[in-house]
Amino acid sequence: MLALCCVVNAQYKIGDEATDFKLKNIDNKYISLKDYTSAKGFIVIFTCNHCPYAKAYEDRIIALDLKYKELGYPVIAINPNDPIVQPQDNFIEMKKRAEEKGFTFPYLVDEQQKIYPQYGATKTPHVFILKKEGAKNIVKYIGAIDNNYEDVNDVTEYYVQDAVNSLLNNKEVKVPTTVAIGCTIKTKK
């Protein structure tokens, strides 16, 4: 009898439990969500160095981290791209970009490209807001940071801010999913 094994590309939906990960940060230390014992949740953002959409959002990502990490929702940035396919996203370039921009959050590398498909990330940037519920991290928002990557002054809908503010006030997220706009994730051939 022939046994078939299929790899299912899991993609989180609102209400799913997100499993933890242990990924290398730009300081060469490994970070996992369980390291943040006092966090109420997380703003997990799949992003990278080279993508113009990701670059356009860098200052806003820093602002989100500065505003919300003290309130219990730190930003955890993860670069999902394969550096052979996109050399601008290699580990050395990640370190340089983080220093140039003054990143205030961890910038992790998904070296084995196992975490982004688990989440269902397809773009850079792609946001997943998780809320701690006991020992679990529950997905509460998936999508874009806001509704205008080109011009921060023309943003009219602040999806991530609104979602985190709702969670901080023990309310349901009014808009739990939006379409992530950005570059495709560069995968191994």
Tab-separated table of C-alpha atoms in Angstrom:
chain	number	residue	atom	x	y	z
A	1	MET	CA	0.000	0.000	0.000
A	2	LEU	CA	1.302	3.433	-0.953
A	3	ALA	CA	1.096	6.120	1.707
A	4	LEU	CA	0.736	9.676	0.481
A	5	CYS	CA	1.814	12.635	2.499
A	6	CYS	CA	0.655	16.066	1.631
A	7	VAL	CA	2.123	19.309	2.850
A	8	VAL	CA	-0.675	21.634	3.781
A	9	ASN	CA	0.184	25.311	3.560
A	10	ALA	CA	-1.462	26.507	6.746
A	11	GLN	CA	-2.714	30.038	6.756
A	12	TYR	CA	-3.970	31.628	9.906
A	13	LYS	CA	-7.470	32.987	10.082
A	14	ILE	CA	-8.974	35.313	12.670
A	15	GLY	CA	-9.355	33.391	15.928
A	16	ASP	CA	-6.610	30.845	15.177
A	17	GLU	CA	-3.824	30.199	17.634
A	18	ALA	CA	-0.451	31.295	16.270
A	19	THR	CA	2.360	28.995	17.274
A	20	ASP	CA	5.545	30.476	18.624
A	21	PHE	CA	8.794	30.625	16.667
A	22	LYS	CA	12.476	31.054	17.429
A	23	LEU	CA	14.212	33.202	14.815
A	24	LYS	CA	17.549	34.992	14.617
A	25	ASN	CA	17.507	38.719	15.265
A	26	ILE	CA	19.943	41.181	13.697
A	27	ASP	CA	21.955	41.089	16.959
A	28	ASN	CA	22.512	37.321	16.349
A	29	LYS	CA	20.323	36.387	19.326
A	30	TYR	CA	17.307	34.154	18.868
A	31	ILE	CA	13.915	35.575	19.754
A	32	SER	CA	10.562	33.950	20.353
A	33	LEU	CA	7.223	35.344	21.469
A	34	LYS	CA	7.497	33.586	24.837
A	35	ASP	CA	10.465	35.862	25.617
A	36	TYR	CA	7.970	38.732	26.038
A	37	THR	CA	6.487	37.696	29.361
A	38	SER	CA	4.701	41.004	30.016
A	39	ALA	CA	3.309	41.474	26.479
A	40	LYS	CA	-0.449	41.553	25.979
A	41	GLY	CA	0.043	40.662	22.333
A	42	PHE	CA	2.174	41.345	19.290
A	43	ILE	CA	2.212	43.259	16.024
A	44	VAL	CA	3.975	40.724	13.794
A	45	ILE	CA	4.995	42.290	10.482
A	46	PHE	CA	6.543	40.386	7.611
A	47	THR	CA	8.717	42.965	5.870
A	48	CYS	CA	12.063	43.310	4.109
A	49	ASN	CA	14.767	45.712	2.925
A	50	HIS	CA	14.284	46.012	-0.821
A	51	CYS	CA	10.527	46.367	-1.360
A	52	PRO	CA	9.373	49.955	-2.011
A	53	TYR	CA	6.128	49.266	-0.097
A	54	ALA	CA	8.079	47.990	2.908
A	55	LYS	CA	10.408	50.994	2.744
A	56	ALA	CA	7.440	53.371	2.555
A	57	TYR	CA	6.105	51.897	5.803
A	58	GLU	CA	9.339	51.772	7.834
A	59	ASP	CA	8.790	55.052	9.692
A	60	ARG	CA	5.184	54.063	10.420
A	61	ILE	CA	6.320	50.679	11.740
A	62	ILE	CA	8.785	52.418	14.057
A	63	ALA	CA	5.989	54.754	15.217
A	64	LEU	CA	3.692	51.777	15.886
A	65	ASP	CA	6.397	50.108	17.956
A	66	LEU	CA	7.172	53.253	19.938
A	67	LYS	CA	3.480	53.832	20.638
A	68	TYR	CA	2.347	50.308	21.417
A	69	LYS	CA	5.253	48.356	22.928
A	70	GLU	CA	4.889	50.311	26.179
A	71	LEU	CA	1.185	49.394	26.134
A	72	GLY	CA	1.985	45.692	25.704
A	73	TYR	CA	1.934	45.259	21.910
A	74	PRO	CA	5.508	45.330	20.571
A	75	VAL	CA	6.335	45.081	16.880
A	76	ILE	CA	8.132	41.911	15.812
A	77	ALA	CA	9.426	42.318	12.242
A	78	ILE	CA	10.318	39.224	10.217
A	79	ASN	CA	12.115	39.157	6.878
A	80	PRO	CA	10.680	36.155	4.983
A	81	ASN	CA	12.654	36.567	1.750
A	82	ASP	CA	15.281	34.185	0.432
A	83	PRO	CA	18.563	36.160	0.165
A	84	ILE	CA	19.732	34.129	-2.849
A	85	VAL	CA	16.629	35.196	-4.781
A	86	GLN	CA	16.746	38.769	-3.397
A	87	PRO	CA	20.324	39.617	-2.288
A	88	GLN	CA	19.258	43.028	-0.877
A	89	ASP	CA	17.449	41.086	1.848
A	90	ASN	CA	20.458	39.170	3.158
A	91	PHE	CA	21.322	39.211	6.860
A	92	ILE	CA	24.154	41.761	6.545
A	93	GLU	CA	21.880	44.127	4.618
A	94	MET	CA	19.159	43.643	7.257
A	95	LYS	CA	21.596	44.797	9.941
A	96	LYS	CA	22.590	47.833	7.860
A	97	ARG	CA	18.971	48.788	7.125
A	98	ALA	CA	17.954	48.492	10.767
A	99	GLU	CA	20.853	50.715	11.829
A	100	GLU	CA	20.233	53.289	9.070
A	101	LYS	CA	16.549	53.582	9.950
A	102	GLY	CA	16.946	53.243	13.711
A	103	PHE	CA	14.640	50.260	14.102
A	104	THR	CA	13.294	50.102	17.653
A	105	PHE	CA	12.042	46.525	17.305
A	106	PRO	CA	13.556	43.115	16.612
A	107	TYR	CA	14.156	42.394	12.922
A	108	LEU	CA	14.204	38.618	12.555
A	109	VAL	CA	15.122	36.433	9.610
A	110	ASP	CA	12.965	33.470	8.562
A	111	GLU	CA	16.032	31.602	7.265
A	112	GLN	CA	14.249	28.325	6.629
A	113	GLN	CA	11.166	30.102	5.223
A	114	LYS	CA	8.923	28.062	7.523
A	115	ILE	CA	7.189	30.795	9.512
A	116	TYR	CA	5.725	33.048	6.805
A	117	PRO	CA	3.750	30.226	5.092
A	118	GLN	CA	2.452	29.102	8.472
A	119	TYR	CA	1.048	32.597	9.001
A	120	GLY	CA	-0.087	32.876	5.397
A	121	ALA	CA	1.944	35.993	4.676
A	122	THR	CA	2.070	36.752	0.957
A	123	LYS	CA	3.366	40.333	0.816
A	124	THR	CA	5.887	42.643	2.397
A	125	PRO	CA	4.612	44.248	4.518
A	126	HIS	CA	1.923	41.871	5.831
A	127	VAL	CA	0.643	42.346	9.398
A	128	PHE	CA	-0.682	39.813	11.915
A	129	ILE	CA	-1.851	41.144	15.276
A	130	LEU	CA	-1.861	38.539	18.006
A	131	LYS	CA	-3.505	38.825	21.414
A	132	LYS	CA	-2.277	36.778	24.359
A	133	GLU	CA	-5.075	34.719	25.834
A	134	GLY	CA	-3.559	32.676	28.624
A	135	ALA	CA	-0.643	30.781	27.078
A	136	LYS	CA	-2.008	31.205	23.553
A	137	ASN	CA	-1.425	33.911	20.938
A	138	ILE	CA	-4.703	34.397	19.093
A	139	VAL	CA	-4.850	36.048	15.654
A	140	LYS	CA	-7.054	39.159	15.843
A	141	TYR	CA	-6.096	41.092	12.690
A	142	ILE	CA	-4.518	40.237	9.317
A	143	GLY	CA	-3.685	42.678	6.532
A	144	ALA	CA	-2.274	46.106	5.764
A	145	ILE	CA	-0.932	48.770	8.110
A	146	ASP	CA	-3.221	51.489	6.744
A	147	ASN	CA	-4.940	52.472	3.509
A	148	ASN	CA	-2.211	54.572	1.849
A	149	TYR	CA	1.340	53.301	1.509
A	150	GLU	CA	2.350	56.211	-0.747
A	151	ASP	CA	1.600	59.146	1.529
A	152	VAL	CA	1.234	59.060	5.283
A	153	ASN	CA	-0.575	62.411	5.097
A	154	ASP	CA	-3.341	60.912	2.964
A	155	VAL	CA	-4.096	57.949	5.240
A	156	THR	CA	-7.765	57.849	6.198
A	157	GLU	CA	-7.946	54.363	7.738
A	158	TYR	CA	-5.415	53.224	10.339
A	159	TYR	CA	-6.088	49.487	10.390
A	160	VAL	CA	-3.314	48.401	12.781
A	161	GLN	CA	-3.766	51.307	15.197
A	162	ASP	CA	-7.540	50.808	15.266
A	163	ALA	CA	-7.144	47.060	15.849
A	164	VAL	CA	-4.634	47.441	18.692
A	165	ASN	CA	-6.672	50.239	20.293
A	166	SER	CA	-9.754	47.988	20.213
A	167	LEU	CA	-7.837	45.133	21.828
A	168	LEU	CA	-6.421	47.434	24.503
A	169	ASN	CA	-10.007	48.468	25.304
A	170	ASN	CA	-11.199	44.835	25.382
A	171	LYS	CA	-13.315	45.336	22.288
A	172	GLU	CA	-13.632	43.311	19.111
A	173	VAL	CA	-11.591	44.482	16.130
A	174	LYS	CA	-14.096	46.176	13.788
A	175	VAL	CA	-12.090	45.495	10.620
A	176	PRO	CA	-10.256	42.206	11.323
A	177	THR	CA	-8.960	41.643	7.787
A	178	THR	CA	-7.762	43.872	4.976
A	179	VAL	CA	-5.783	43.190	1.826
A	180	ALA	CA	-2.029	43.445	2.314
A	181	ILE	CA	-0.422	45.591	-0.387
A	182	GLY	CA	3.254	45.065	-1.163
A	183	CYS	CA	5.884	42.981	-2.898
A	184	THR	CA	5.560	39.226	-3.161
A	185	ILE	CA	7.656	37.134	-0.820
A	186	LYS	CA	10.770	35.812	-2.548
A	187	THR	CA	11.017	32.064	-2.114
A	188	LYS	CA	13.667	29.470	-2.827
A	189	LYS	CA	13.459	28.124	-6.350
